[in-house]
Each structure stands twice: as C-alpha cells, then as structure tokens.
Amino acid sequence: MYCISVIIPVFNAEKHIEKCIDSLLSQTLSACEFVFVNDGSSDKSQSIVEYFQKQDSRIKLINQKNQGVSIARNSGIAIAQGDYIGFVDADDYVEKDCFQRLYEIAISKSVAIVISNYFSSQEGHTFTSKALFRENEVLNSEFIQKQIIPYLIGNDNLNAIWNKMYKRELITDNQIWFPKGVPLGEDGWFNLNCFNKADSVFFSDYVGYHYVDVTGSATRNFSGNNYFKRIEDDFQQDFSSFTNQYLDINKIELLKAEKFIKNTIALLHEYFKEKYQINSKKRNELVKEVFNSLTTRQIIKSHFVVLFSGKSKYEQIILLAIKYKINVLLTMAIEYSKFRNKSKI
C-alpha cells in the first residue's frame, strides 16, 4: 500500500520532465506511487517516462488523447491507491523530503489537507510564498467554513493544487473531480469543493515545492488572447449547487464581484506596462471593452457602494473611472501610480 499517490499531468514537457522525475524518485518517503498521465504529447515525453518506468515500478503511466489538464488529473485520481494524493506539474520539481514532511504532518495532526509554502521562479527571480492563514496549527471545519471558503471564492492565490496534499477519501467519498470544459479556474473549483468538505486543514511553514514558470505566463500576449474574457468567465461560474452554512447567495455574489474588480484593476494596469508596447488605439479598445462589458455594468449597478467603501483612495478613483467610463481619469490614475512606484525604487 502506498502512503501517497503523486499525480503528474504531462503535455509536451520533454525539456523539463527529467528533472521532475529525478526529484520524485529521490523522495525520502519511498512508499509513494507516481502516476504520470500523458495527455496526448507529440514530443518525447512519453518515451522519457517509459524509460524511467522500466527502472522504478512505482511509476505508473496513463496514455490518453489530449483532453486537457483537468481530465488528465481526473484519470490519475481514478487509479490512485495512496492514502493521500498530491499533484506535481511536469515542469516543476520538489525537494527530497517534500512528501515525507507533508505525510508526517498529515498523520501526526490527523488532517484532511496539508498546505505548504513554495519557491516560485519567474523571469529570473525567485521568491518564497507565505501562508495565507495561521501556520503550524490545525484549523477546524468551522474556521474553514467561516474564513477559508470565503477567501477561496474571492481570491485566486490559494488556488494552486501542487503545494497541497489531500486525503484520498476526502476526494473519492465526496466524488470531487476537476471540472470538465472550464476555460480556467479548475484548480480553484477543485480546492473549493475539497476545503468545503474537509474537517481540518494545516498550513505548514515547510517549503518543498519549486514552481517554475516556463510557459511565459508572466508575459501576456494581448494580440492573441482575451484576458478580460477570462475574468468574465470566472465571474459567471455557477454557484447554485454550492452550499455553505455561513454564506448565502448574496454574500457569494459580493465575493465574486470583489474578485472581478480586483482582477480587472490588475489587468488595466497591465494594459499600461511599457514592456507590452500596446499603442494608444489598442489600449483604448481594451479599456472600452472593460467599461462597456455587461458583466462590469451589472457589478457596478449591484455592488458599487459596498465595493467603493472598502477600497483605498487610488482604487476608488479607478472604480469611479470604470463606473462613469472616464478613460482619461483611468489613464491619469494609473500613470501617476507608475510614477510613484518608480520613485520608490
């Protein structure tokens, strides 16, 4: 019997997957199985995994047609045999004691989910994450329901699954799967359902996962992607079947609106960054899309007073610019913010 099943979705990861595999096979906790799900790779990823599989029987390999990362992870969950389930992306890697440390915490504290900090490498810079809730303490179901669930609905930065380890029964007994056909936010939805059913969680100060940005996610392509549409789609997620004794539908809608405004303001800032070289005509088109969006108008109409009262002076100016569709006010506010930030460096 395995202590942990580690699920690794793979799609055209030949450049980085060997480092990932080496880190997994070097784990100090030997009672791990490693479930690689090859999601229709067209490079050498499959043959690389097969090579290591011949050397270590703990490696399991599923080959399937390309169906996306959610289906790949679900395929891994379906055959997992470990008491706990962890996830690793094929271009990331972990410290040798990563899963031993997480498993020891899970067993000694008898918790359903263990969350660790992680190293993140982007554009040549590395930083270490910080826990979003109290560290090294068992947090019970009441705390989860009152504090963590609202946070998950209203924010993105607890969504990652690869710095967490889940009790397998939590997932299988409650039939929790990654959603199919969701354009983004599948990790957040999975976590929301897992945390909502968990009786206890533990945020550890241990740092053992290395997230490596190799896809260029830190650099946006505004000519080929509609990032605002993604924010809109995320807001439109249906919560009608979601139950929480401390949250009614009105509170959930407000949390979703908070997240929408937060992500929209961040995106508007991106439009003005010099590195993207967006000309004024294109920028005006992008800003107009935000101003005129039916989702934006709905949120401003329903939640403006509450959203406005909880924001800084700067954010209030941005909100006023959005409400009254004043592009020049938005431009002045963001350019002034850029100037102030530069002067602090």
mmCIF file of C-alpha atoms in Angstrom:
data_model
loop_
_atom_site.group_PDB
_atom_site.id
_atom_site.type_symbol
_atom_site.label_atom_id
_atom_site.label_comp_id
_atom_site.label_asym_id
_atom_site.label_seq_id
_atom_site.Cartn_x
_atom_site.Cartn_y
_atom_site.Cartn_z
ATOM 1 C CA MET A 1 0.000 0.000 0.000
ATOM 2 C CA TYR A 2 1.233 3.475 -0.861
ATOM 3 C CA CYS A 3 1.226 6.378 1.551
ATOM 4 C CA ILE A 4 0.924 8.940 -1.236
ATOM 5 C CA SER A 5 -0.121 8.936 -4.869
ATOM 6 C CA VAL A 6 1.532 11.773 -6.762
ATOM 7 C CA ILE A 7 -0.287 12.693 -9.979
ATOM 8 C CA ILE A 8 1.675 14.383 -12.766
ATOM 9 C CA PRO A 9 -0.184 15.515 -15.910
ATOM 10 C CA VAL A 10 2.162 15.621 -18.897
ATOM 11 C CA PHE A 11 1.831 17.509 -22.166
ATOM 12 C CA ASN A 12 4.900 18.163 -24.326
ATOM 13 C CA ALA A 13 7.199 18.516 -21.328
ATOM 14 C CA GLU A 14 10.334 16.840 -22.718
ATOM 15 C CA LYS A 15 12.598 19.784 -21.832
ATOM 16 C CA HIS A 16 11.900 19.668 -18.105
ATOM 17 C CA ILE A 17 10.312 16.343 -17.177
ATOM 18 C CA GLU A 18 13.561 14.513 -16.369
ATOM 19 C CA LYS A 19 14.335 16.944 -13.554
ATOM 20 C CA CYS A 20 10.803 16.452 -12.263
ATOM 21 C CA ILE A 21 11.125 12.655 -12.355
ATOM 22 C CA ASP A 22 14.549 12.695 -10.695
ATOM 23 C CA SER A 23 13.166 14.753 -7.818
ATOM 24 C CA LEU A 24 10.257 12.357 -7.352
ATOM 25 C CA LEU A 25 12.324 9.160 -7.437
ATOM 26 C CA SER A 26 14.689 10.709 -4.879
ATOM 27 C CA GLN A 27 11.952 11.131 -2.272
ATOM 28 C CA THR A 28 12.962 10.053 1.238
ATOM 29 C CA LEU A 29 9.475 8.595 1.621
ATOM 30 C CA SER A 30 9.724 5.501 -0.542
ATOM 31 C CA ALA A 31 6.069 4.457 -0.196
ATOM 32 C CA CYS A 32 4.939 6.753 -2.998
ATOM 33 C CA GLU A 33 3.471 5.938 -6.376
ATOM 34 C CA PHE A 34 3.920 8.363 -9.245
ATOM 35 C CA VAL A 35 1.028 8.472 -11.707
ATOM 36 C CA PHE A 36 2.040 10.164 -14.949
ATOM 37 C CA VAL A 37 -0.840 10.990 -17.281
ATOM 38 C CA ASN A 38 0.405 11.647 -20.801
ATOM 39 C CA ASP A 39 -2.253 13.893 -22.289
ATOM 40 C CA GLY A 40 -1.525 13.350 -25.975
ATOM 41 C CA SER A 41 2.042 14.683 -26.042
ATOM 42 C CA SER A 42 3.605 14.945 -29.507
ATOM 43 C CA ASP A 43 7.199 15.209 -28.261
ATOM 44 C CA LYS A 44 9.366 12.669 -26.400
ATOM 45 C CA SER A 45 7.591 12.986 -23.053
ATOM 46 C CA GLN A 46 6.031 9.514 -23.231
ATOM 47 C CA SER A 47 9.286 7.749 -24.086
ATOM 48 C CA ILE A 48 11.108 9.591 -21.274
ATOM 49 C CA VAL A 49 8.553 8.435 -18.705
ATOM 50 C CA GLU A 50 8.654 4.893 -20.114
ATOM 51 C CA TYR A 51 12.449 4.860 -19.742
ATOM 52 C CA PHE A 52 12.221 5.688 -16.040
ATOM 53 C CA GLN A 53 9.257 3.347 -15.580
ATOM 54 C CA LYS A 54 11.472 0.409 -16.527
ATOM 55 C CA GLN A 55 13.820 1.368 -13.705
ATOM 56 C CA ASP A 56 11.230 2.013 -10.982
ATOM 57 C CA SER A 57 7.954 0.122 -10.611
ATOM 58 C CA ARG A 58 6.420 2.950 -8.586
ATOM 59 C CA ILE A 59 5.924 4.841 -11.831
ATOM 60 C CA LYS A 60 2.509 4.331 -13.444
ATOM 61 C CA LEU A 61 1.794 5.711 -16.902
ATOM 62 C CA ILE A 62 -1.553 6.513 -18.481
ATOM 63 C CA ASN A 63 -1.585 7.480 -22.162
ATOM 64 C CA GLN A 64 -4.669 9.283 -23.446
ATOM 65 C CA LYS A 65 -5.746 11.583 -26.249
ATOM 66 C CA ASN A 66 -5.337 15.260 -25.491
ATOM 67 C CA GLN A 67 -8.257 16.266 -23.295
ATOM 68 C CA GLY A 68 -6.775 18.963 -21.097
ATOM 69 C CA VAL A 69 -5.174 19.052 -17.678
ATOM 70 C CA SER A 70 -8.445 18.596 -15.736
ATOM 71 C CA ILE A 71 -9.270 15.290 -17.423
ATOM 72 C CA ALA A 72 -5.645 14.187 -17.058
ATOM 73 C CA ARG A 73 -5.741 14.767 -13.309
ATOM 74 C CA ASN A 74 -9.092 13.007 -13.035
ATOM 75 C CA SER A 75 -7.596 9.991 -14.816
ATOM 76 C CA GLY A 76 -4.823 9.936 -12.232
ATOM 77 C CA ILE A 77 -7.233 10.227 -9.307
ATOM 78 C CA ALA A 78 -9.270 7.317 -10.685
ATOM 79 C CA ILE A 79 -6.392 4.852 -10.291
ATOM 80 C CA ALA A 80 -4.639 6.369 -7.263
ATOM 81 C CA GLN A 81 -4.035 3.912 -4.419
ATOM 82 C CA GLY A 82 -2.311 6.093 -1.830
ATOM 83 C CA ASP A 83 -3.803 7.227 1.447
ATOM 84 C CA TYR A 84 -3.127 10.783 0.315
ATOM 85 C CA ILE A 85 -2.961 12.444 -3.095
ATOM 86 C CA GLY A 86 -0.511 15.106 -4.215
ATOM 87 C CA PHE A 87 -0.020 16.862 -7.536
ATOM 88 C CA VAL A 88 3.136 17.957 -9.346
ATOM 89 C CA ASP A 89 3.360 19.760 -12.675
ATOM 90 C CA ALA A 90 5.754 18.160 -15.149
ATOM 91 C CA ASP A 91 7.970 21.246 -15.447
ATOM 92 C CA ASP A 92 8.311 21.685 -11.662
ATOM 93 C CA TYR A 93 10.271 19.718 -9.067
ATOM 94 C CA VAL A 94 10.288 19.031 -5.338
ATOM 95 C CA GLU A 95 12.789 18.751 -2.503
ATOM 96 C CA LYS A 96 13.853 15.225 -1.499
ATOM 97 C CA ASP A 97 11.924 15.309 1.774
ATOM 98 C CA CYS A 98 8.850 17.047 0.386
ATOM 99 C CA PHE A 99 6.300 14.265 0.578
ATOM 100 C CA GLN A 100 7.737 12.758 3.734
ATOM 101 C CA ARG A 101 7.331 16.074 5.534
ATOM 102 C CA LEU A 102 3.782 16.555 4.287
ATOM 103 C CA TYR A 103 2.798 12.975 5.092
ATOM 104 C CA GLU A 104 4.232 13.150 8.604
ATOM 105 C CA ILE A 105 2.192 16.281 9.253
ATOM 106 C CA ALA A 106 -0.969 14.711 7.828
ATOM 107 C CA ILE A 107 -0.632 11.610 10.007
ATOM 108 C CA SER A 108 0.530 13.274 13.223
ATOM 109 C CA LYS A 109 -2.115 16.015 13.043
ATOM 110 C CA SER A 110 -4.863 13.835 11.509
ATOM 111 C CA VAL A 111 -5.835 16.445 8.939
ATOM 112 C CA ALA A 112 -7.573 16.137 5.590
ATOM 113 C CA ILE A 113 -5.447 18.703 3.725
ATOM 114 C CA VAL A 114 -1.870 19.883 4.265
ATOM 115 C CA ILE A 115 -0.743 23.130 2.612
ATOM 116 C CA SER A 116 2.931 24.069 2.300
ATOM 117 C CA ASN A 117 4.789 27.135 1.132
ATOM 118 C CA TYR A 118 6.713 27.006 -2.148
ATOM 119 C CA PHE A 119 9.505 28.535 -4.184
ATOM 120 C CA SER A 120 8.451 30.355 -7.342
ATOM 121 C CA SER A 121 10.815 31.197 -10.189
ATOM 122 C CA GLN A 122 9.634 33.731 -12.749
ATOM 123 C CA GLU A 123 11.612 35.882 -15.188
ATOM 124 C CA GLY A 124 14.885 35.054 -13.459
ATOM 125 C CA HIS A 125 13.655 35.920 -9.974
ATOM 126 C CA THR A 126 12.816 33.522 -7.147
ATOM 127 C CA PHE A 127 10.606 34.205 -4.165
ATOM 128 C CA THR A 128 9.133 32.136 -1.346
ATOM 129 C CA SER A 129 5.415 32.144 -0.722
ATOM 130 C CA LYS A 130 3.873 32.945 2.638
ATOM 131 C CA ALA A 131 0.957 31.161 4.257
ATOM 132 C CA LEU A 132 -2.373 32.926 3.912
ATOM 133 C CA PHE A 133 -3.680 31.646 7.249
ATOM 134 C CA ARG A 134 -2.233 30.694 10.634
ATOM 135 C CA GLU A 135 0.728 28.367 10.246
ATOM 136 C CA ASN A 136 1.534 25.142 12.131
ATOM 137 C CA GLU A 137 -1.900 24.865 13.683
ATOM 138 C CA VAL A 138 -4.830 22.558 12.982
ATOM 139 C CA LEU A 139 -7.705 24.627 11.599
ATOM 140 C CA ASN A 140 -11.105 23.024 12.150
ATOM 141 C CA SER A 141 -14.196 22.892 9.952
ATOM 142 C CA GLU A 142 -15.760 25.994 11.480
ATOM 143 C CA PHE A 143 -12.643 28.040 10.673
ATOM 144 C CA ILE A 144 -12.580 26.577 7.160
ATOM 145 C CA GLN A 145 -16.213 27.465 6.554
ATOM 146 C CA LYS A 146 -16.044 30.964 8.020
ATOM 147 C CA GLN A 147 -12.600 32.066 6.824
ATOM 148 C CA ILE A 148 -11.070 29.892 4.116
ATOM 149 C CA ILE A 149 -14.124 29.250 1.916
ATOM 150 C CA PRO A 150 -14.954 32.967 1.520
ATOM 151 C CA TYR A 151 -11.288 33.607 0.751
ATOM 152 C CA LEU A 152 -11.261 30.931 -1.952
ATOM 153 C CA ILE A 153 -14.337 32.446 -3.591
ATOM 154 C CA GLY A 154 -12.988 35.997 -3.504
ATOM 155 C CA ASN A 155 -9.326 35.429 -4.365
ATOM 156 C CA ASP A 156 -7.060 33.459 -6.709
ATOM 157 C CA ASN A 157 -3.899 32.996 -4.663
ATOM 158 C CA LEU A 158 -4.974 29.868 -2.768
ATOM 159 C CA ASN A 159 -5.993 28.025 -5.924
ATOM 160 C CA ALA A 160 -2.799 26.068 -6.639
ATOM 161 C CA ILE A 161 -3.111 22.335 -6.031
ATOM 162 C CA TRP A 162 0.587 21.445 -6.276
ATOM 163 C CA ASN A 163 1.508 22.817 -2.835
ATOM 164 C CA LYS A 164 -1.221 20.780 -1.158
ATOM 165 C CA MET A 165 -1.764 17.155 -0.183
ATOM 166 C CA TYR A 166 -5.286 15.763 0.128
ATOM 167 C CA LYS A 167 -6.649 12.721 1.911
ATOM 168 C CA ARG A 168 -7.766 10.413 -0.882
ATOM 169 C CA GLU A 169 -11.031 9.519 0.872
ATOM 170 C CA LEU A 170 -11.903 13.213 1.028
ATOM 171 C CA ILE A 171 -11.822 13.285 -2.763
ATOM 172 C CA THR A 172 -13.308 9.888 -3.574
ATOM 173 C CA ASP A 173 -16.007 9.732 -0.889
ATOM 174 C CA ASN A 174 -17.336 13.134 -1.924
ATOM 175 C CA GLN A 175 -16.899 12.493 -5.656
ATOM 176 C CA ILE A 176 -14.777 15.602 -6.129
ATOM 177 C CA TRP A 177 -13.342 15.918 -9.615
ATOM 178 C CA PHE A 178 -11.734 18.624 -11.683
ATOM 179 C CA PRO A 179 -14.493 20.233 -13.763
ATOM 180 C CA LYS A 180 -14.711 19.478 -17.468
ATOM 181 C CA GLY A 181 -14.963 22.238 -20.034
ATOM 182 C CA VAL A 182 -13.984 25.042 -17.668
ATOM 183 C CA PRO A 183 -11.733 27.542 -19.502
ATOM 184 C CA LEU A 184 -9.867 28.478 -16.328
ATOM 185 C CA GLY A 185 -10.202 28.244 -12.581
ATOM 186 C CA GLU A 186 -10.437 24.444 -12.498
ATOM 187 C CA ASP A 187 -7.902 24.285 -9.648
ATOM 188 C CA GLY A 188 -9.860 26.841 -7.645
ATOM 189 C CA TRP A 189 -13.105 24.945 -8.096
ATOM 190 C CA PHE A 190 -11.451 21.677 -7.061
ATOM 191 C CA ASN A 191 -9.976 23.307 -3.957
ATOM 192 C CA LEU A 192 -13.244 24.999 -3.076
ATOM 193 C CA ASN A 193 -15.029 21.652 -3.006
ATOM 194 C CA CYS A 194 -12.211 19.881 -1.145
ATOM 195 C CA PHE A 195 -11.923 22.533 1.559
ATOM 196 C CA ASN A 196 -15.701 22.719 1.865
ATOM 197 C CA LYS A 197 -15.833 19.013 2.741
ATOM 198 C CA ALA A 198 -12.650 18.914 4.867
ATOM 199 C CA ASP A 199 -12.967 18.630 8.644
ATOM 200 C CA SER A 200 -9.456 20.020 9.222
ATOM 201 C CA VAL A 201 -6.524 21.565 7.376
ATOM 202 C CA PHE A 202 -2.954 22.506 8.283
ATOM 203 C CA PHE A 203 -0.824 25.316 6.825
ATOM 204 C CA SER A 204 2.816 24.304 7.278
ATOM 205 C CA ASP A 205 5.791 26.656 7.190
ATOM 206 C CA TYR A 206 7.718 23.958 5.309
ATOM 207 C CA VAL A 207 8.908 24.914 1.802
ATOM 208 C CA GLY A 208 9.491 21.971 -0.536
ATOM 209 C CA TYR A 209 7.877 22.648 -3.914
ATOM 210 C CA HIS A 210 9.585 24.514 -6.766
ATOM 211 C CA TYR A 211 7.192 26.193 -9.155
ATOM 212 C CA VAL A 212 8.968 27.084 -12.399
ATOM 213 C CA ASP A 213 7.391 29.433 -14.919
ATOM 214 C CA VAL A 214 8.458 28.038 -18.291
ATOM 215 C CA THR A 215 5.311 28.814 -20.280
ATOM 216 C CA GLY A 216 5.727 32.568 -20.318
ATOM 217 C CA SER A 217 2.729 33.080 -18.052
ATOM 218 C CA ALA A 218 4.452 36.161 -16.654
ATOM 219 C CA THR A 219 4.330 37.687 -20.149
ATOM 220 C CA ARG A 220 0.955 38.321 -21.720
ATOM 221 C CA ASN A 221 0.087 38.202 -25.406
ATOM 222 C CA PHE A 222 -2.669 40.791 -25.795
ATOM 223 C CA SER A 223 -2.971 40.341 -29.546
ATOM 224 C CA GLY A 224 -3.775 36.643 -29.313
ATOM 225 C CA ASN A 225 -5.652 36.314 -26.018
ATOM 226 C CA ASN A 226 -8.658 37.979 -24.450
ATOM 227 C CA TYR A 227 -7.667 38.137 -20.797
ATOM 228 C CA PHE A 228 -10.680 40.172 -19.769
ATOM 229 C CA LYS A 229 -12.981 37.494 -21.199
ATOM 230 C CA ARG A 230 -11.306 35.040 -18.836
ATOM 231 C CA ILE A 231 -12.098 37.286 -15.873
ATOM 232 C CA GLU A 232 -15.705 37.497 -17.052
ATOM 233 C CA ASP A 233 -15.967 33.728 -17.482
ATOM 234 C CA ASP A 234 -14.602 33.205 -13.988
ATOM 235 C CA PHE A 235 -17.258 35.554 -12.560
ATOM 236 C CA GLN A 236 -20.005 33.684 -14.423
ATOM 237 C CA GLN A 237 -19.251 30.374 -12.694
ATOM 238 C CA ASP A 238 -22.446 28.873 -11.323
ATOM 239 C CA PHE A 239 -22.509 28.557 -7.525
ATOM 240 C CA SER A 240 -26.152 27.492 -7.305
ATOM 241 C CA SER A 241 -25.222 23.967 -6.193
ATOM 242 C CA PHE A 242 -22.601 25.138 -3.692
ATOM 243 C CA THR A 243 -23.665 25.010 -0.038
ATOM 244 C CA ASN A 244 -22.087 26.720 2.958
ATOM 245 C CA GLN A 245 -23.976 27.421 6.169
ATOM 246 C CA TYR A 246 -22.277 30.790 6.630
ATOM 247 C CA LEU A 247 -22.698 32.082 3.066
ATOM 248 C CA ASP A 248 -25.939 32.908 1.292
ATOM 249 C CA ILE A 249 -26.113 33.577 -2.437
ATOM 250 C CA ASN A 250 -25.916 37.362 -1.931
ATOM 251 C CA LYS A 251 -22.655 37.087 0.014
ATOM 252 C CA ILE A 252 -21.232 34.733 -2.611
ATOM 253 C CA GLU A 253 -22.135 37.180 -5.381
ATOM 254 C CA LEU A 254 -20.427 40.013 -3.488
ATOM 255 C CA LEU A 255 -17.270 37.910 -3.039
ATOM 256 C CA LYS A 256 -17.297 37.128 -6.761
ATOM 257 C CA ALA A 257 -17.723 40.831 -7.519
ATOM 258 C CA GLU A 258 -14.760 41.693 -5.272
ATOM 259 C CA LYS A 259 -12.624 39.193 -7.160
ATOM 260 C CA PHE A 260 -13.803 40.512 -10.529
ATOM 261 C CA ILE A 261 -12.933 44.112 -9.646
ATOM 262 C CA LYS A 262 -9.584 43.130 -8.137
ATOM 263 C CA ASN A 263 -8.560 41.145 -11.219
ATOM 264 C CA THR A 264 -9.915 43.793 -13.601
ATOM 265 C CA ILE A 265 -7.931 46.583 -11.944
ATOM 266 C CA ALA A 266 -4.796 44.416 -12.123
ATOM 267 C CA LEU A 267 -5.450 43.796 -15.838
ATOM 268 C CA LEU A 268 -5.975 47.501 -16.538
ATOM 269 C CA HIS A 269 -2.531 48.088 -15.032
ATOM 270 C CA GLU A 270 -1.107 45.514 -17.449
ATOM 271 C CA TYR A 271 -2.505 47.498 -20.387
ATOM 272 C CA PHE A 272 -0.247 50.409 -19.433
ATOM 273 C CA LYS A 273 3.005 48.482 -18.943
ATOM 274 C CA GLU A 274 5.713 49.551 -21.355
ATOM 275 C CA LYS A 275 7.005 46.020 -21.930
ATOM 276 C CA TYR A 276 3.802 45.073 -23.780
ATOM 277 C CA GLN A 277 4.113 48.023 -26.180
ATOM 278 C CA ILE A 278 0.361 48.457 -26.584
ATOM 279 C CA ASN A 279 -0.338 51.507 -28.723
ATOM 280 C CA SER A 280 -2.910 54.070 -27.581
ATOM 281 C CA LYS A 281 -5.553 52.953 -30.102
ATOM 282 C CA LYS A 282 -5.370 49.311 -28.997
ATOM 283 C CA ARG A 283 -5.279 50.304 -25.323
ATOM 284 C CA ASN A 284 -8.393 52.434 -25.734
ATOM 285 C CA GLU A 285 -10.163 49.482 -27.342
ATOM 286 C CA LEU A 286 -9.199 47.216 -24.440
ATOM 287 C CA VAL A 287 -10.297 49.764 -21.849
ATOM 288 C CA LYS A 288 -13.572 50.345 -23.692
ATOM 289 C CA GLU A 289 -14.219 46.599 -23.605
ATOM 290 C CA VAL A 290 -13.931 46.690 -19.804
ATOM 291 C CA PHE A 291 -16.079 49.818 -19.460
ATOM 292 C CA ASN A 292 -18.892 48.531 -21.691
ATOM 293 C CA SER A 293 -18.944 44.921 -20.568
ATOM 294 C CA LEU A 294 -22.374 43.746 -19.433
ATOM 295 C CA THR A 295 -20.674 41.977 -16.531
ATOM 296 C CA THR A 296 -18.926 45.188 -15.484
ATOM 297 C CA ARG A 297 -22.146 47.202 -15.688
ATOM 298 C CA GLN A 298 -24.034 44.545 -13.699
ATOM 299 C CA ILE A 299 -21.429 44.528 -10.923
ATOM 300 C CA ILE A 300 -21.218 48.337 -10.770
ATOM 301 C CA LYS A 301 -25.007 48.588 -10.590
ATOM 302 C CA SER A 302 -25.429 45.915 -7.909
ATOM 303 C CA HIS A 303 -22.350 46.308 -5.712
ATOM 304 C CA PHE A 304 -20.711 49.690 -6.327
ATOM 305 C CA VAL A 305 -21.436 51.223 -2.909
ATOM 306 C CA VAL A 306 -20.040 48.241 -0.974
ATOM 307 C CA LEU A 307 -17.051 47.818 -3.281
ATOM 308 C CA PHE A 308 -16.226 51.530 -3.191
ATOM 309 C CA SER A 309 -16.363 51.844 0.603
ATOM 310 C CA GLY A 310 -13.786 49.121 1.155
ATOM 311 C CA LYS A 311 -11.131 50.417 -1.235
ATOM 312 C CA SER A 312 -8.115 52.736 -0.997
ATOM 313 C CA LYS A 313 -8.338 56.254 -2.449
ATOM 314 C CA TYR A 314 -6.463 55.106 -5.525
ATOM 315 C CA GLU A 315 -8.773 52.122 -6.079
ATOM 316 C CA GLN A 316 -11.785 54.384 -5.555
ATOM 317 C CA ILE A 317 -10.568 56.617 -8.391
ATOM 318 C CA ILE A 318 -10.227 53.566 -10.640
ATOM 319 C CA LEU A 319 -13.727 52.440 -9.695
ATOM 320 C CA LEU A 320 -15.140 55.890 -10.462
ATOM 321 C CA ALA A 321 -13.394 55.828 -13.832
ATOM 322 C CA ILE A 322 -14.968 52.433 -14.562
ATOM 323 C CA LYS A 323 -18.431 53.452 -13.336
ATOM 324 C CA TYR A 324 -18.581 56.644 -15.390
ATOM 325 C CA LYS A 325 -16.443 55.317 -18.273
ATOM 326 C CA ILE A 326 -13.840 58.094 -17.958
ATOM 327 C CA ASN A 327 -10.782 56.873 -19.826
ATOM 328 C CA VAL A 328 -8.729 59.990 -19.119
ATOM 329 C CA LEU A 329 -9.267 59.606 -15.354
ATOM 330 C CA LEU A 330 -8.210 55.971 -15.532
ATOM 331 C CA THR A 331 -5.102 56.883 -17.520
ATOM 332 C CA MET A 332 -4.094 59.674 -15.148
ATOM 333 C CA ALA A 333 -4.541 57.441 -12.079
ATOM 334 C CA ILE A 334 -2.516 54.546 -13.473
ATOM 335 C CA GLU A 335 0.261 56.756 -14.882
ATOM 336 C CA TYR A 336 0.534 58.548 -11.531
ATOM 337 C CA SER A 337 0.717 55.171 -9.771
ATOM 338 C CA LYS A 338 3.520 54.066 -12.111
ATOM 339 C CA PHE A 339 5.414 57.302 -11.435
ATOM 340 C CA ARG A 340 5.122 56.898 -7.661
ATOM 341 C CA ASN A 341 6.235 53.285 -7.768
ATOM 342 C CA LYS A 342 9.295 54.180 -9.854
ATOM 343 C CA SER A 343 10.266 56.947 -7.443
ATOM 344 C CA LYS A 344 10.298 54.472 -4.550
ATOM 345 C CA ILE A 345 12.869 52.211 -6.219
#
